[in-house]
XYZ file of C-alpha atoms in Angstrom:
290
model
C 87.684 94.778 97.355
C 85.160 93.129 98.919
C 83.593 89.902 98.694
C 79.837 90.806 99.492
C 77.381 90.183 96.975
C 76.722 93.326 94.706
C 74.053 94.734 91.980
C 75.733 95.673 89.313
C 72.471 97.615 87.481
C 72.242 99.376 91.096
C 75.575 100.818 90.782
C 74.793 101.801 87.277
C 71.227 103.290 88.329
C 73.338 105.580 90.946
C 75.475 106.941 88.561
C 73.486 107.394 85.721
C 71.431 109.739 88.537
C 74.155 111.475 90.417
C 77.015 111.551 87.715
C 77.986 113.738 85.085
C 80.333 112.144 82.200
C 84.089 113.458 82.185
C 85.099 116.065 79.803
C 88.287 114.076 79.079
C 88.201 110.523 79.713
C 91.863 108.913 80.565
C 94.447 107.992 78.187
C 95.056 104.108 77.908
C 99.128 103.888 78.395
C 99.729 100.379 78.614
C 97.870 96.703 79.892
C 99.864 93.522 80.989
C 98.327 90.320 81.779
C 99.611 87.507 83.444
C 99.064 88.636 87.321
C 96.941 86.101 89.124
C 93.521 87.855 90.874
C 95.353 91.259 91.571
C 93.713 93.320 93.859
C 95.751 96.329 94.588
C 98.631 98.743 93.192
C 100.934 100.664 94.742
C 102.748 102.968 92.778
C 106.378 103.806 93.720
C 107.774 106.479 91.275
C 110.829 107.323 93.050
C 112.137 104.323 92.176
C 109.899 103.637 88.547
C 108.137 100.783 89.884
C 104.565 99.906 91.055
C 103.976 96.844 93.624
C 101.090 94.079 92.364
C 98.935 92.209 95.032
C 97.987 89.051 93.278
C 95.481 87.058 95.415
C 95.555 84.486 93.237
C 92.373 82.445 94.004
C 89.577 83.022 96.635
C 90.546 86.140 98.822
C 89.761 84.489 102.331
C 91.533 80.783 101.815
C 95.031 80.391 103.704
C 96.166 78.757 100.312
C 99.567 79.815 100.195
C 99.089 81.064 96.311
C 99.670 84.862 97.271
C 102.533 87.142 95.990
C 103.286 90.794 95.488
C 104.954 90.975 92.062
C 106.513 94.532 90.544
C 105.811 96.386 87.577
C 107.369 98.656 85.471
C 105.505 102.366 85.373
C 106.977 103.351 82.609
C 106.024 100.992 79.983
C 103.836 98.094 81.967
C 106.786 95.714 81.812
C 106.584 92.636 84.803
C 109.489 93.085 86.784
C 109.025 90.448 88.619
C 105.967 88.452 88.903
C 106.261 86.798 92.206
C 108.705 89.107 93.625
C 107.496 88.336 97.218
C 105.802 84.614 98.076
C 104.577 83.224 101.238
C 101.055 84.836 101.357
C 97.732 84.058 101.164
C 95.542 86.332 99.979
C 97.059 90.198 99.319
C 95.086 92.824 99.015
C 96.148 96.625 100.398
C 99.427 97.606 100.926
C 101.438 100.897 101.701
C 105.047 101.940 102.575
C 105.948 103.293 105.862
C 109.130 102.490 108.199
C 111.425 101.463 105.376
C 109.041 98.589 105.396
C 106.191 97.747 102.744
C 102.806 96.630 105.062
C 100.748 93.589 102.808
C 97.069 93.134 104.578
C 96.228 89.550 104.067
C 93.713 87.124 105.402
C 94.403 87.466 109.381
C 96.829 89.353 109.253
C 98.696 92.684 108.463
C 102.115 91.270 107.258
C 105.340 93.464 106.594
C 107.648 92.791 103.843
C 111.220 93.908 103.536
C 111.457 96.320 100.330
C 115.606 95.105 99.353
C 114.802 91.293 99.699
C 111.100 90.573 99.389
C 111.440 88.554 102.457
C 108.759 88.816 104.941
C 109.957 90.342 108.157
C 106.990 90.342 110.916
C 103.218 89.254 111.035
C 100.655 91.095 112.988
C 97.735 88.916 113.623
C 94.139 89.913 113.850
C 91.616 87.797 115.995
C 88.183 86.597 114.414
C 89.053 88.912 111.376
C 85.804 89.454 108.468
C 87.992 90.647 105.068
C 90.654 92.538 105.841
C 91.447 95.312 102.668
C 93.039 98.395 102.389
C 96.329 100.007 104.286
C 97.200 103.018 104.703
C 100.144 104.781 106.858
C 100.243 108.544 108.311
C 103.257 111.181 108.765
C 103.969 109.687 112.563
C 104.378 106.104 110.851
C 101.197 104.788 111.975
C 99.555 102.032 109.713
C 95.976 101.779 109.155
C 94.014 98.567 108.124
C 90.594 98.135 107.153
C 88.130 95.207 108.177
C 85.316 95.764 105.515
C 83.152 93.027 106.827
C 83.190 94.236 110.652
C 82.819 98.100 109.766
C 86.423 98.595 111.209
C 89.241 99.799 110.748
C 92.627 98.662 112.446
C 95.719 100.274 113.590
C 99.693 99.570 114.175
C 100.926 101.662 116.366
C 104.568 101.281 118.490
C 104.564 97.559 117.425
C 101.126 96.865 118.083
C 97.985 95.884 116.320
C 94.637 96.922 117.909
C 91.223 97.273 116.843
C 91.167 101.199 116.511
C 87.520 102.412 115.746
C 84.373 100.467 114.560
C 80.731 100.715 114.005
C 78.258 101.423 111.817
C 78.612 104.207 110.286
C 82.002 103.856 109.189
C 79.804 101.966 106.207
C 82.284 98.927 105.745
C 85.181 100.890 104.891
C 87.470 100.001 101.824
C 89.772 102.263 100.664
C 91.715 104.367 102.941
C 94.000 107.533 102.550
C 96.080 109.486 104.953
C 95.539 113.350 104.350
C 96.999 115.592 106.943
C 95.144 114.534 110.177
C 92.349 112.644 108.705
C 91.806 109.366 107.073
C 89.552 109.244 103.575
C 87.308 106.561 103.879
C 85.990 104.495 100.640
C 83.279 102.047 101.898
C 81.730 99.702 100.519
C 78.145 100.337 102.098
C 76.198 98.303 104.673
C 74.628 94.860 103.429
C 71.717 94.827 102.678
C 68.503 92.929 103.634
C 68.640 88.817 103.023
C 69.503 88.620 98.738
C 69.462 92.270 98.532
C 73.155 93.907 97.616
C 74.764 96.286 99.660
C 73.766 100.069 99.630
C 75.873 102.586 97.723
C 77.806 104.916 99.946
C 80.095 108.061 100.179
C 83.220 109.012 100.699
C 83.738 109.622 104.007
C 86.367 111.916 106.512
C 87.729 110.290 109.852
C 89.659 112.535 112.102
C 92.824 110.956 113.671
C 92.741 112.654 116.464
C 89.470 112.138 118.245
C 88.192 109.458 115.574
C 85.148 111.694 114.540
C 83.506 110.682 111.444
C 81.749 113.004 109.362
C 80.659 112.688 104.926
C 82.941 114.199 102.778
C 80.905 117.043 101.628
C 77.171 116.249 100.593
C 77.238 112.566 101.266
C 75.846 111.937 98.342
C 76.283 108.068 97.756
C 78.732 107.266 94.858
C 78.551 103.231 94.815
C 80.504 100.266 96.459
C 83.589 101.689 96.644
C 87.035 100.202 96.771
C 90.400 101.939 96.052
C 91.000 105.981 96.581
C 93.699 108.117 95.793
C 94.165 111.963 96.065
C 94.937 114.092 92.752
C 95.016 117.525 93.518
C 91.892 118.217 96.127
C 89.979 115.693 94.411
C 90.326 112.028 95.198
C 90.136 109.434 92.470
C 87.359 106.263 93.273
C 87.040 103.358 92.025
C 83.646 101.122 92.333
C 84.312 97.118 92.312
C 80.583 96.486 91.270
C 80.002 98.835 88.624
C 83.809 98.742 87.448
C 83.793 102.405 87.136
C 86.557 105.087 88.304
C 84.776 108.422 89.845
C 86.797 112.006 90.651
C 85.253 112.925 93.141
C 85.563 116.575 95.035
C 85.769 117.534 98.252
C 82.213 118.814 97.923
C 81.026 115.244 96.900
C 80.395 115.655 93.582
C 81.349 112.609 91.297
C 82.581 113.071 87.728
C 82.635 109.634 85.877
C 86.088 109.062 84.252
C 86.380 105.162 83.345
C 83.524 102.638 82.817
C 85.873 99.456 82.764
C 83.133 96.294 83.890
C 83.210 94.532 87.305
C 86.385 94.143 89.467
C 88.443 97.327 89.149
C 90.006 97.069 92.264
C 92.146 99.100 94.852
C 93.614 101.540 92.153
C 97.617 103.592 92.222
C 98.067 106.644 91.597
C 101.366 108.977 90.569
C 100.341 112.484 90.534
C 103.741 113.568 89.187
C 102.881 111.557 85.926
C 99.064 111.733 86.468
C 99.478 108.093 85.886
C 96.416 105.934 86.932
C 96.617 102.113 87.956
C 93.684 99.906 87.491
C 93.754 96.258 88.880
C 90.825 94.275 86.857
C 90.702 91.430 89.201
C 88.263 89.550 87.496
C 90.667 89.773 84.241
C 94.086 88.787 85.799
C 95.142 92.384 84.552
C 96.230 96.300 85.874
C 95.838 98.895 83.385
C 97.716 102.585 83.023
C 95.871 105.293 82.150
C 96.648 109.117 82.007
C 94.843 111.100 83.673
C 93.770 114.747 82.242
């Protein structure tokens, strides 16, 4: 998520042009309330359990109010809401290392996954909104800085600035697959009072940091979470509140219309099970996927 301002009728103009409705829209499993501006979900099934980022209040103060909580994937139940404290504002997490890696304000903080207790704190000079993580095969977490069109990286114990520009599009989401990085931005602002542009999903090789559109580049919307399901990858648009499949081609198939703030979504592929964070509505929702 991102805290640039949006249109939502411009979303809905770009996919009432590009997108065709799903065949078989998801199955509502379950909703809980009572989670506190959550932002992103990170579904652990090996262990029946999803982790909560709660924000809880403006995404950029140093407030104090933020805290993962855990929640059951089976049935929705709160674990525990404020299973980790301490933070400011959560948003993307992933697990890598035997440690769980929280991005918040300045900062890319790692949590301990037996205690809750925060271990280390990686800061990040002059940082814009730092968003998604991510985490490859060699234990290397990624970080994106939506604002600045960059995206971080932890490497050996240390944070650094690891590509930037432009045409990264102010990435969002981010996924490790194989060698390259997914890339769900958000879109470049646009002029003074004009929202930002609707992008794609985009590839970013690890290796030599190439970036290239995933398939046609057709733009989808402002993007936030992404998760893979199959060779498809499953979107969601903060703005428009929608959740896309989209294929490797770049084709988008509409699959949930849910209103503004569906945030960084989980996924379990075993289970097909979907996991929306409404941020707006203080709520995550569990959908099966067909």
């Amino acid at each position: 998520m991102t805290m640039r301002s949006g249109a939502p009728a411009l979303a809905a103009l770009a996919a009432t042009a590009f997108f065709a409705a799903a065949q078989a829209e998801p199955t509502l499993l379950w909703e809980t309330k009572g989670f506190s501006t959550p932002e992103s979900v990170l579904a652990v099934p090996a262990e029946g359990f999803a982790y909560v980022s709660n924000v809880a209040g403006n995404p950029l103060d140093k407030d104090g109010n933020g805290f993962i909580s855990k929640v059951s994937l089976a049935d929705g139940k709160i674990i525990a809401r404020k299973w980790a404290e301490g933070l400011n504002g959560p948003k993307g997490m992933a697990l890598s290392n035997g440690k769980l890696f929280v991005s918040d304000v300045d900062k890319l903080v790692e949590i301990d996954p037996a205690t809750g207790k925060i271990t280390a704190s990686h800061e990040v000079a002059d940082p814009g909104f730092l968003n998604d993580v991510a985490a490859d095969a060699n234990g290397n977490v990624y970080m994106t800085d939506s604002n600045t069109s960059s995206i971080w990286r932890l490497a050996d114990g240390k944070l650094e600035k690891w590509v930037d520009g432009a045409e990264l599009k102010y990435p969002n989401g981010v996924f490790v697959e194989g060698d390259s990085i997914i890339v769900a931005p958000w879109g470049p602002p646009g002029t003074t009072g004009k929202p930002a542009e609707p992008a794609g999903l985009l590839k970013l090789s690890i290796a030599d940091k190439k970036i290239e559109a995933l398939g046609d580049g057709t733009p989808v919307g402002n993007l936030d979470g992404i998760e893979a399901d199959g060779d498809d990858y499953l979107v969601s648009d903060w703005v428009a509140g929608k959740v896309f499949r989209i294929a490797k081609s770049g084709k988008a198939e509409l699959l949930l219309d849910l209103g503004q703030g569906a945030a960084d979504i989980g996924y379990d592929p075993a289970s097909k099970t979907l996991l929306v964070p409404m941020m707006k509505d203080d709520l995550v929702r569990a959908y099966k996927v067909q």
